[in-house]
């Protein structure tokens, strides 16, 4: 397991999987160890993945200053990884909350990004976040599922601040609530750094001006793919389309039947779409 020092001396780890052209991968959670990403549905057959364990997660060290968990404070960790790998420019993939970090990196280091993939990402530093109505509308698409009647009232209560998050809500994040999805969900608590999770977005709205961020992204020349799941509530496909407007060269793909982890719901379709984008080929249907 290779490591490298961040600018503040924190020792960061990354994991290398697969063969092919390099792809730097930033995990979500927020602040979940990169182990949950696995091989991204077999993307390792087409790309060499460099999966970063964000500071305080997985095999990376806990920083001396917990304020550095905030996503905009981690941008230079990504730049330090790029330099460590000796890449002049790199393709970059961010999943969920990791997509916010990827966008902040692209805004600060636009010439270092060759292509940017945002997988089920609501970019909160742009002022774009999934609302309770978004999540409930997506949840109602699952009304024929056997677990819906038990789970939906608990989701309503949780989003209204009238109840805590319960495990019964978790199936809404997955297009298929099968054994693999259940195993991924069961590993979440052990893989997520609790303090880091709470601090990742804390204060970012005041630290990052959305208008200034949009102005910087308007100068980004790299192509951007926003991949949304048709069943995902955060972001719903419409929010992904609104996010795409922040980039000069962006396209949106909606994977039918997918939730927040589209490589788990249909690995072949996910890999085909992402690979085609990274290769610069004509886009296959994401439906």
mmCIF file of C-alpha atoms in Angstrom, residues 26 53 59 65 76-77 82 94 106 157 169 174 192 208 222-223 246 253 266 269:
data_model
loop_
_atom_site.group_PDB
_atom_site.id
_atom_site.type_symbol
_atom_site.label_atom_id
_atom_site.label_comp_id
_atom_site.label_asym_id
_atom_site.label_seq_id
_atom_site.Cartn_x
_atom_site.Cartn_y
_atom_site.Cartn_z
ATOM 1 C CA UNK A 26 -12.160 10.084 -4.881
ATOM 2 C CA UNK A 53 -8.144 7.192 1.164
ATOM 3 C CA UNK A 59 -5.203 3.573 5.676
ATOM 4 C CA UNK A 65 -5.944 19.719 12.574
ATOM 5 C CA UNK A 76 -4.261 20.054 -2.224
ATOM 6 C CA UNK A 77 -4.267 16.418 -1.033
ATOM 7 C CA UNK A 82 -1.225 13.737 -8.817
ATOM 8 C CA UNK A 94 -15.557 11.410 -7.834
ATOM 9 C CA UNK A 106 -10.919 21.017 -11.147
ATOM 10 C CA UNK A 157 -39.887 11.194 9.572
ATOM 11 C CA UNK A 169 -34.227 3.490 4.925
ATOM 12 C CA UNK A 174 -29.811 1.038 -4.063
ATOM 13 C CA UNK A 192 -16.630 5.883 7.684
ATOM 14 C CA UNK A 208 -16.691 28.724 -0.942
ATOM 15 C CA UNK A 222 -11.903 19.274 -19.725
ATOM 16 C CA UNK A 223 -15.005 17.286 -20.731
ATOM 17 C CA UNK A 246 -21.890 24.888 -14.520
ATOM 18 C CA UNK A 253 -26.081 10.128 -18.530
ATOM 19 C CA UNK A 266 -25.659 -2.849 -13.469
ATOM 20 C CA UNK A 269 -23.776 -0.685 -18.247
#
